[in-house]
Short mmCIF file of C-alpha atoms in Angstrom, two decimals:
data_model
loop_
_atom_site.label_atom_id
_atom_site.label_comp_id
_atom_site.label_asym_id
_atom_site.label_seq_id
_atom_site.Cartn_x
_atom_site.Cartn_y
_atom_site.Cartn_z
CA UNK D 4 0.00 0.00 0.00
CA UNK D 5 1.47 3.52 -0.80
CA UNK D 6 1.92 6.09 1.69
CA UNK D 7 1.27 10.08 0.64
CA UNK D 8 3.12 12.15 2.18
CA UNK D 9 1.25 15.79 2.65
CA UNK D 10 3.22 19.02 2.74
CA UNK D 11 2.48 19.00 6.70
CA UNK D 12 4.77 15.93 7.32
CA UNK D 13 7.27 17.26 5.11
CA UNK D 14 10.95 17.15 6.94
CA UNK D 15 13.83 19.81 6.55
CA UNK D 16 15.31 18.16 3.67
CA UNK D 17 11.60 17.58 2.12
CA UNK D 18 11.20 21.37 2.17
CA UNK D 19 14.76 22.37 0.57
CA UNK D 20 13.56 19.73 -1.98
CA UNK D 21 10.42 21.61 -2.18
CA UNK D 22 12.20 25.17 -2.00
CA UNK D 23 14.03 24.81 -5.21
CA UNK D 24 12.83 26.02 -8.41
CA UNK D 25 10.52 23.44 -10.33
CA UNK D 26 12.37 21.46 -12.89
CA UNK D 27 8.99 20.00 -14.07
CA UNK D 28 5.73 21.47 -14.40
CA UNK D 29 2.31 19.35 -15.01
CA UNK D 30 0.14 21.06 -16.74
CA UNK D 31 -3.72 19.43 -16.50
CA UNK D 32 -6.75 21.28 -18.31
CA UNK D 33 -9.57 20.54 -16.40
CA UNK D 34 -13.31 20.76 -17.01
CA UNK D 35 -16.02 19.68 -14.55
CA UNK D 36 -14.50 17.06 -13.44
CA UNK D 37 -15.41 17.42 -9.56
CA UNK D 38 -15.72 13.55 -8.84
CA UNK D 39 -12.19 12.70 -10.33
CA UNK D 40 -10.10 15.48 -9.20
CA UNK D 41 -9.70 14.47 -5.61
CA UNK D 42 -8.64 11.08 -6.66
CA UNK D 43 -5.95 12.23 -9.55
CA UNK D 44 -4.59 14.42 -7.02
CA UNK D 45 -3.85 12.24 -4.60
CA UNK D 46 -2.11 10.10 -7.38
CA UNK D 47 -0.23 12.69 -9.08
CA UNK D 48 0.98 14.06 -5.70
CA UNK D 49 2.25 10.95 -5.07
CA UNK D 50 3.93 10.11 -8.25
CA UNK D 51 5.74 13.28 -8.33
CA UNK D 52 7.00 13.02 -4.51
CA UNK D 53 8.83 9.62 -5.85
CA UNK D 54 10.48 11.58 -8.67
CA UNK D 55 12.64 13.30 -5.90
CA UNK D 56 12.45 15.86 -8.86
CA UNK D 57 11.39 19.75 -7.65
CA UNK D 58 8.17 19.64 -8.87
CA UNK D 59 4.94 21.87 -9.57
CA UNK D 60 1.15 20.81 -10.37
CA UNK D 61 -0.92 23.55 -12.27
CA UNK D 62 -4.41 23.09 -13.33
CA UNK D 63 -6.25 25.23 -15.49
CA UNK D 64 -9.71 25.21 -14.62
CA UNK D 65 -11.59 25.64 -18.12
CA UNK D 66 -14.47 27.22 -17.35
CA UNK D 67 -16.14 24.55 -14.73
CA UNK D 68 -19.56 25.09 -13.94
CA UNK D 69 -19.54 22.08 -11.07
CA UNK D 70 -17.93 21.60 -7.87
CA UNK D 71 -14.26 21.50 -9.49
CA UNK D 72 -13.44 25.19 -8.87
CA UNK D 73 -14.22 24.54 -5.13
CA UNK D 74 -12.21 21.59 -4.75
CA UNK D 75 -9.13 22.73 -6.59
CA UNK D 76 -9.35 25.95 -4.55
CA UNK D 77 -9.12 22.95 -1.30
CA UNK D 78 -5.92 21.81 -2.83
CA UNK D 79 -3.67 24.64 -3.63
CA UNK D 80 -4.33 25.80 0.15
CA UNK D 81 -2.96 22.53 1.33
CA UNK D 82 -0.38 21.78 -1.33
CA UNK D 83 1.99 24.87 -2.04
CA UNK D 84 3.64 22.79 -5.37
CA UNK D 85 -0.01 23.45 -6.82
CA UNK D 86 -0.72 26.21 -8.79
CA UNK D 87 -4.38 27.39 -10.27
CA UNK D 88 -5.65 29.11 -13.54
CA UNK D 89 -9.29 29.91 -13.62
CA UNK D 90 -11.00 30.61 -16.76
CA UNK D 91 -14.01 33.18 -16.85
CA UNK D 92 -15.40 30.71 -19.75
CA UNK D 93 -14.86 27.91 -21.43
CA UNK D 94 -12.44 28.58 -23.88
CA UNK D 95 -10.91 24.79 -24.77
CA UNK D 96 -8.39 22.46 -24.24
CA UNK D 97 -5.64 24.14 -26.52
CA UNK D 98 -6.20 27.57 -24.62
CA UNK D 99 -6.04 25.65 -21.22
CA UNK D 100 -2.68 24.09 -22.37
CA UNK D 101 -1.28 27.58 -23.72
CA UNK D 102 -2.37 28.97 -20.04
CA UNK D 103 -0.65 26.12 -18.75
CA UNK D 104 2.64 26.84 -20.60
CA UNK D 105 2.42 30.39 -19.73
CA UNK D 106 1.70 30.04 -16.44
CA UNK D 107 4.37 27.44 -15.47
CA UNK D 108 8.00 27.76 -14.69
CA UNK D 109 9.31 24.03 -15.17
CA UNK D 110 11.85 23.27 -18.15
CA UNK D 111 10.02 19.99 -18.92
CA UNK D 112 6.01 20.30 -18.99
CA UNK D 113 4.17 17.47 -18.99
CA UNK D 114 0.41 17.55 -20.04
CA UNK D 115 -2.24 14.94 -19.25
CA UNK D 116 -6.27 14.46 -19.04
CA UNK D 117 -8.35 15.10 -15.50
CA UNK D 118 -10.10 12.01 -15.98
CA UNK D 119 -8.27 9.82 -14.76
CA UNK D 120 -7.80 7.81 -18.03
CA UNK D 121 -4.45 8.50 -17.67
CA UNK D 122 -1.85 7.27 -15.53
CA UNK D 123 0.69 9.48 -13.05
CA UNK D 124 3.12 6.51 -12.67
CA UNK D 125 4.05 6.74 -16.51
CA UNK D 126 5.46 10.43 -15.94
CA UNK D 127 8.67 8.33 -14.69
CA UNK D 128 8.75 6.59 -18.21
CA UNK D 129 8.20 9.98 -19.87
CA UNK D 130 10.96 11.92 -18.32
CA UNK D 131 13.31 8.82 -18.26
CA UNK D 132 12.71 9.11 -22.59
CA UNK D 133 13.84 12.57 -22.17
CA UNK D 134 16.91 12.43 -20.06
CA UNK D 135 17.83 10.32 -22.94
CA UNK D 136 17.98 12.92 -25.18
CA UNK D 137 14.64 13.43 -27.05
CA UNK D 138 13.04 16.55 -26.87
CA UNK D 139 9.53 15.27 -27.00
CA UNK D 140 7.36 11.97 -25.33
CA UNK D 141 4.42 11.11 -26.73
CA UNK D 142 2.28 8.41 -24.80
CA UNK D 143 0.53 5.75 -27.11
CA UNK D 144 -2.42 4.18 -25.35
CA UNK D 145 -1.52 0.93 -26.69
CA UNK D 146 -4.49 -1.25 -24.49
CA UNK D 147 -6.78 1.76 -25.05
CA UNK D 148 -10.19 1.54 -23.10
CA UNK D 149 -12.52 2.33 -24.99
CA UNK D 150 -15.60 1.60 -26.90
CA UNK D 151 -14.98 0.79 -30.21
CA UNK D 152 -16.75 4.00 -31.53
CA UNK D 153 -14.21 5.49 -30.01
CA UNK D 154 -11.12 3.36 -31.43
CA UNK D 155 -12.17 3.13 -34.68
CA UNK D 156 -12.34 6.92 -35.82
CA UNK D 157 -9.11 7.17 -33.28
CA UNK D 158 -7.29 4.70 -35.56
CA UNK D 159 -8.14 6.49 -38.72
CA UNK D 160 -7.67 10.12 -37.40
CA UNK D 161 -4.07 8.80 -36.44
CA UNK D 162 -3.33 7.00 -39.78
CA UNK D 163 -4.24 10.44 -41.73
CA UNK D 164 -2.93 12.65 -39.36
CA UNK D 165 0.64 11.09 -39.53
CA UNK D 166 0.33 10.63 -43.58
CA UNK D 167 -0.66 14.19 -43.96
CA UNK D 168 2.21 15.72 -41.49
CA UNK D 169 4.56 13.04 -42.10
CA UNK D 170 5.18 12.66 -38.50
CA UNK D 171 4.36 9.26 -37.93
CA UNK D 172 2.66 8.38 -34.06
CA UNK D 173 0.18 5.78 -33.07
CA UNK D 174 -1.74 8.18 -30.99
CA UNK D 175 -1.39 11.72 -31.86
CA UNK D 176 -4.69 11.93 -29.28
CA UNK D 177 -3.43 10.87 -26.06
CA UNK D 178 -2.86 14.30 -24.02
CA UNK D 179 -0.03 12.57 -21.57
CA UNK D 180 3.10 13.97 -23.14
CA UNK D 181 6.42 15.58 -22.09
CA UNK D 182 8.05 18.32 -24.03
CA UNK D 183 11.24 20.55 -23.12
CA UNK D 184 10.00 24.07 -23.10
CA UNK D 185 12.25 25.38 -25.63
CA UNK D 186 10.48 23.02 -27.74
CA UNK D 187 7.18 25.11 -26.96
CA UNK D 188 8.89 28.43 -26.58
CA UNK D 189 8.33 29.68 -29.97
CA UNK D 190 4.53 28.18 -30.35
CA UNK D 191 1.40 29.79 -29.72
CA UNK D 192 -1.11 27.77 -29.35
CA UNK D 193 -4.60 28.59 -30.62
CA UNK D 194 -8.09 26.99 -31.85
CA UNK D 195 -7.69 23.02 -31.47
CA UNK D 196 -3.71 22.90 -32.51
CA UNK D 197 -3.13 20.98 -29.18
CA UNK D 198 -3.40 17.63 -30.89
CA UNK D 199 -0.65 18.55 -33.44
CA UNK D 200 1.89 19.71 -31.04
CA UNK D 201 4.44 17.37 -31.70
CA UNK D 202 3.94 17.69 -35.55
CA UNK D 203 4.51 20.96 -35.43
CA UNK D 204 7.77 20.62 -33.01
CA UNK D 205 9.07 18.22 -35.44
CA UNK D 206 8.81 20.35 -38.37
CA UNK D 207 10.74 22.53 -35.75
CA UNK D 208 13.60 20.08 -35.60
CA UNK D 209 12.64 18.36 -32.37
CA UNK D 210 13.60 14.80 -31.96
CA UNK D 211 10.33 12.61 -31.00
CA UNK D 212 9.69 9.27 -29.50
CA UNK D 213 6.37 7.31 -28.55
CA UNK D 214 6.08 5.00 -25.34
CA UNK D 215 3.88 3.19 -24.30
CA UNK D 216 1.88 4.28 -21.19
CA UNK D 217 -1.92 2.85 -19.36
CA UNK D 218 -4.67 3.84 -20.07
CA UNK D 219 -7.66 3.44 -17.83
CA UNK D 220 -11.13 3.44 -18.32
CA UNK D 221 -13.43 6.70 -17.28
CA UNK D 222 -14.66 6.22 -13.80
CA UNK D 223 -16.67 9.51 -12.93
CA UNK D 224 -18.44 11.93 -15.17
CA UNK D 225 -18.47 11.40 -18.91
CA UNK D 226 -16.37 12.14 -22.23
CA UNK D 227 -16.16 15.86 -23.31
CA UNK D 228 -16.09 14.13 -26.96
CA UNK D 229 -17.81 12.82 -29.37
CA UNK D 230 -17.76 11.60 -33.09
CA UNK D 231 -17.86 15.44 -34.21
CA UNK D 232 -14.48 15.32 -32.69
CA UNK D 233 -13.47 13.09 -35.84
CA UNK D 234 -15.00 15.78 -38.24
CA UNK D 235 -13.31 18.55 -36.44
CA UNK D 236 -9.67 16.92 -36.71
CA UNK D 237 -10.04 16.40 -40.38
CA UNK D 238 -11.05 20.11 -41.19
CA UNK D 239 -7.93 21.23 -38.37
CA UNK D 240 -6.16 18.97 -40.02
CA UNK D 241 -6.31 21.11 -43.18
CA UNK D 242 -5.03 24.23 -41.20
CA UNK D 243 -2.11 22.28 -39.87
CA UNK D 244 -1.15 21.35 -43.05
CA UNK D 245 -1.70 24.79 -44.50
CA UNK D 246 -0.07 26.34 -41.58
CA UNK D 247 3.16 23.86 -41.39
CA UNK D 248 3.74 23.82 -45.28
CA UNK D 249 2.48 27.56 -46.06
CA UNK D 250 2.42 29.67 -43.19
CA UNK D 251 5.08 31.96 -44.35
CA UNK D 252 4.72 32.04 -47.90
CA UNK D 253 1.06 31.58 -48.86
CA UNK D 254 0.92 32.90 -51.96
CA UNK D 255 3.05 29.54 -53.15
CA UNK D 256 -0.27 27.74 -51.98
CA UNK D 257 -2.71 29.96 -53.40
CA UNK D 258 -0.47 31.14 -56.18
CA UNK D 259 -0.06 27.27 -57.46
CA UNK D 260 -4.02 26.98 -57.33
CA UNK D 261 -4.16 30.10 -59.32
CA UNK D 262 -1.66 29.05 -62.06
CA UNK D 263 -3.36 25.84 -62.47
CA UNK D 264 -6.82 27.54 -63.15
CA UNK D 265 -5.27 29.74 -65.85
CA UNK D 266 -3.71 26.87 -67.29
CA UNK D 267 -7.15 24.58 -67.39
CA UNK D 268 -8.80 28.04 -68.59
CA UNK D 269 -6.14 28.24 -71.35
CA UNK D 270 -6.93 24.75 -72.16
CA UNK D 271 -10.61 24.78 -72.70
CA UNK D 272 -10.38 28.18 -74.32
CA UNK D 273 -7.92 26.46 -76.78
CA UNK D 274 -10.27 23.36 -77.38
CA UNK D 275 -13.17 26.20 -78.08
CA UNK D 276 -11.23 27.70 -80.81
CA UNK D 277 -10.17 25.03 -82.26
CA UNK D 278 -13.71 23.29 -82.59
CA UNK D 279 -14.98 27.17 -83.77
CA UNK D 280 -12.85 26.63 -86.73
CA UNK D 281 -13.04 22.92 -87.36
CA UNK D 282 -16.04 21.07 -88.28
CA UNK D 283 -18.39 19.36 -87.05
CA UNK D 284 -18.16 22.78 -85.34
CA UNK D 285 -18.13 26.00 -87.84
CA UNK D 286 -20.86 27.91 -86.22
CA UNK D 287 -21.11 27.17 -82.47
CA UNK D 288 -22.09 29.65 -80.30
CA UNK D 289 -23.33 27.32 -77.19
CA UNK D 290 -20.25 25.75 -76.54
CA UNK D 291 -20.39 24.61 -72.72
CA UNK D 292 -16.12 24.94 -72.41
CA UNK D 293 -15.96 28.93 -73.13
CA UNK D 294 -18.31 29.26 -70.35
CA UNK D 295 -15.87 26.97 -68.00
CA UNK D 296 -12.86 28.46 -69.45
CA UNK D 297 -14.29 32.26 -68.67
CA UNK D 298 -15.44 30.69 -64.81
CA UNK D 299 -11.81 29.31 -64.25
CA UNK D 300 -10.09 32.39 -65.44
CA UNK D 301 -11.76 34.34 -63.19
CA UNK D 302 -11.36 31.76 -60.16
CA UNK D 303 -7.76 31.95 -60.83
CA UNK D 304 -7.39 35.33 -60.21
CA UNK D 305 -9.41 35.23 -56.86
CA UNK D 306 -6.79 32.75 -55.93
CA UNK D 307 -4.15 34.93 -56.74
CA UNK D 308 -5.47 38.01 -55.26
CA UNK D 309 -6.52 35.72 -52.48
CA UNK D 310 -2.60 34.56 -51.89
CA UNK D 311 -1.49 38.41 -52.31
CA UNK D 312 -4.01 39.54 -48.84
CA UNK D 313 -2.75 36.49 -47.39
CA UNK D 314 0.48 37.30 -47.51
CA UNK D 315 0.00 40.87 -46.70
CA UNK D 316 -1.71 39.56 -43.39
CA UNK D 317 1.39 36.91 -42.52
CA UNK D 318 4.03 40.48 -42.72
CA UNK D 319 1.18 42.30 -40.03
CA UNK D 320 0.81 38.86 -38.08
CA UNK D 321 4.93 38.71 -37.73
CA UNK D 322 5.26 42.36 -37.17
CA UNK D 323 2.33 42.89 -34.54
CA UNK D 324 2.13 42.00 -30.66
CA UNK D 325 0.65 37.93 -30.68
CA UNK D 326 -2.91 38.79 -28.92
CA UNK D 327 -4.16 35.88 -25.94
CA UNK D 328 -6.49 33.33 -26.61
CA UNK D 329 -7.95 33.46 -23.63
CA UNK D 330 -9.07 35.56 -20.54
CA UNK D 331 -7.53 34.19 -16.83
CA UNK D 332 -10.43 35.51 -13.91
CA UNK D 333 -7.71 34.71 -11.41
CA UNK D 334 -4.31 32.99 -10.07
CA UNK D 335 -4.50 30.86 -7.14
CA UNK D 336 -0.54 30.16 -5.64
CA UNK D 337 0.34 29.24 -2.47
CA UNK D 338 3.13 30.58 -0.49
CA UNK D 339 6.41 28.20 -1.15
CA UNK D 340 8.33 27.69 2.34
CA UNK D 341 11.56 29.38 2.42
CA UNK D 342 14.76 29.16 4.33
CA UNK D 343 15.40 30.47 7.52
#
């Protein structure tokens, strides 16, 4: 049976364990989630005391409309490694995780679910992965459990996911992960981008590995998703790939779109002459291709003009002040013990 070990049985050498800067922070969005918060604290808590690692806990409360604001206000008055972010709304998981980032002061973060579907102990495996050398961990619920409604769409979302990106992972949607911050440092997360993270870092030049890691079925509450979730990743999906491939130089995206238009336009134009002057066609006046060749000239153009604006908004993105994503109500810290 494990013991826990609260801050109020903590030793001298527990608190100038506790006193030191945290090397890694756990970031955990959270989202009504009353009956399983008690329960994952008293895990993760202990978890992290076996690490012998200075440590720090900080949830973001996503807009909660339950118990779970009450109950993680309880905790970071008895547990000064716990920090809290409050949201005035609910403003998503990627926002939570950005607040989380922001928020934190660790050089390894380490993001997992509320729900207990995910385990503490494998933060051990995670971090040992990184002391290797790899800059991010990705979890792979290998003996997911889950309905197969679940699995099934999972599988697929994974398969496309990793074709599209080229960044190939069994399970780009398990949240427990472990990055080094410089690997985050230069993202900003926005919109649903949290399930591409390590896409993205590897197009940064971060080295990647996937461990396996439990993965336990939900015991309080329900799932947050649903099969709209599927539809959702394939239209973000389109983004990342947009953003990864084009973000700085759209106009080569819209720009090749345009080109191709002109040169389909050109095409049927040319057939449409050519069947003006040849028979069977001497005096044709209906022809359906002049009509296409006139509609994909013009589309062309959009594209172009389209590509132009985007890229006049990329040079005004890079040269303005990034704006937040989200709106904190509060901070909730405890006071850190300090030497005499």
């Amino acid at each position: 049976m494990t013991t826990t070990v609260h801050p109020s049985d903590w030793t001298a050498a527990d608190i100038d364990f506790h006193d030191r800067p945290p090397e890694v922070s756990v970031v955990i969005p959270v989202y009504n989630e009353e009956g399983s918060i008690p329960v994952l604290h008293e895990q993760l808590h202990t978890a992290m005391e076996a690490l012998r690692r200075p440590y720090e806990i900080v949830y973001v409360d996503d807009g909660s409309y339950d118990r779970t604001g009450a109950l993680l206000q309880k905790i970071v008055n008895r547990d000064p490694c716990v920090r809290v972010i409050r949201f005035r709304r609910n403003f998503g998981q990627t926002a939570a995780l950005q607040a989380g980032i922001e928020h934190s002061q660790g050089q390894i973060l380490v993001f997992m679910d509320s729900d207990l579907q995910n385990d503490p102990v494998d933060i051990e495996h995670l971090l040992d992965k990184l002391d290797e050398g790899y800059d991010v961990v990705s979890g792979w619920r290998k003996d997911r459990q889950d309905s197969l409604s679940r699995k099934i769409p999972s599988r697929f979302a994974n398969w496309l996911i990793s074709r599209v990106t080229g960044v190939h992972l069994h399970d780009y949607g398990c949240t427990l992960k472990a990055y080094r911050r410089d690997v985050l440092d230069h993202m900003k997360l926005y919109g649903e981008m949290h399930r591409f993270i390590p896409a993205y870092a590897s197009w940064a030049g971060a080295s990647i590995v996937e461990v396996p890691v439990s993965h336990h079925a939900r015991r309080f509450g329900r799932s947050k998703y649903g099969i709209s979730r599927t539809l959702r990743v394939l239209l973000d999906l389109m983004t990342v790939k947009m953003l990864g491939s084009y973000f700085t130089k759209p106009i080569y995206f819209f720009g090749f779109v345009g080109l191709l238009l002109w040169f389909l336009a050109f095409v049927a134009g040319l057939v449409v002459i050519i069947q003006r002057l040849l028979p069977p066609y001497p005096w044709a006046h209906n022809n359906p291709l002049l009509l296409l060749a006139v509609f994909l000239a013009i589309v062309g153009v959009q594209f172009v003009l389209m590509g132009l604006l985007a890229e006049l908004s990329i040079r005004t993105y890079h040269e303005s002040q990034n704006k937040s994503t989200y709106v904190v109500r509060q901070v909730l810290e405890a006071r850190r013990h300090k030497k005499p």
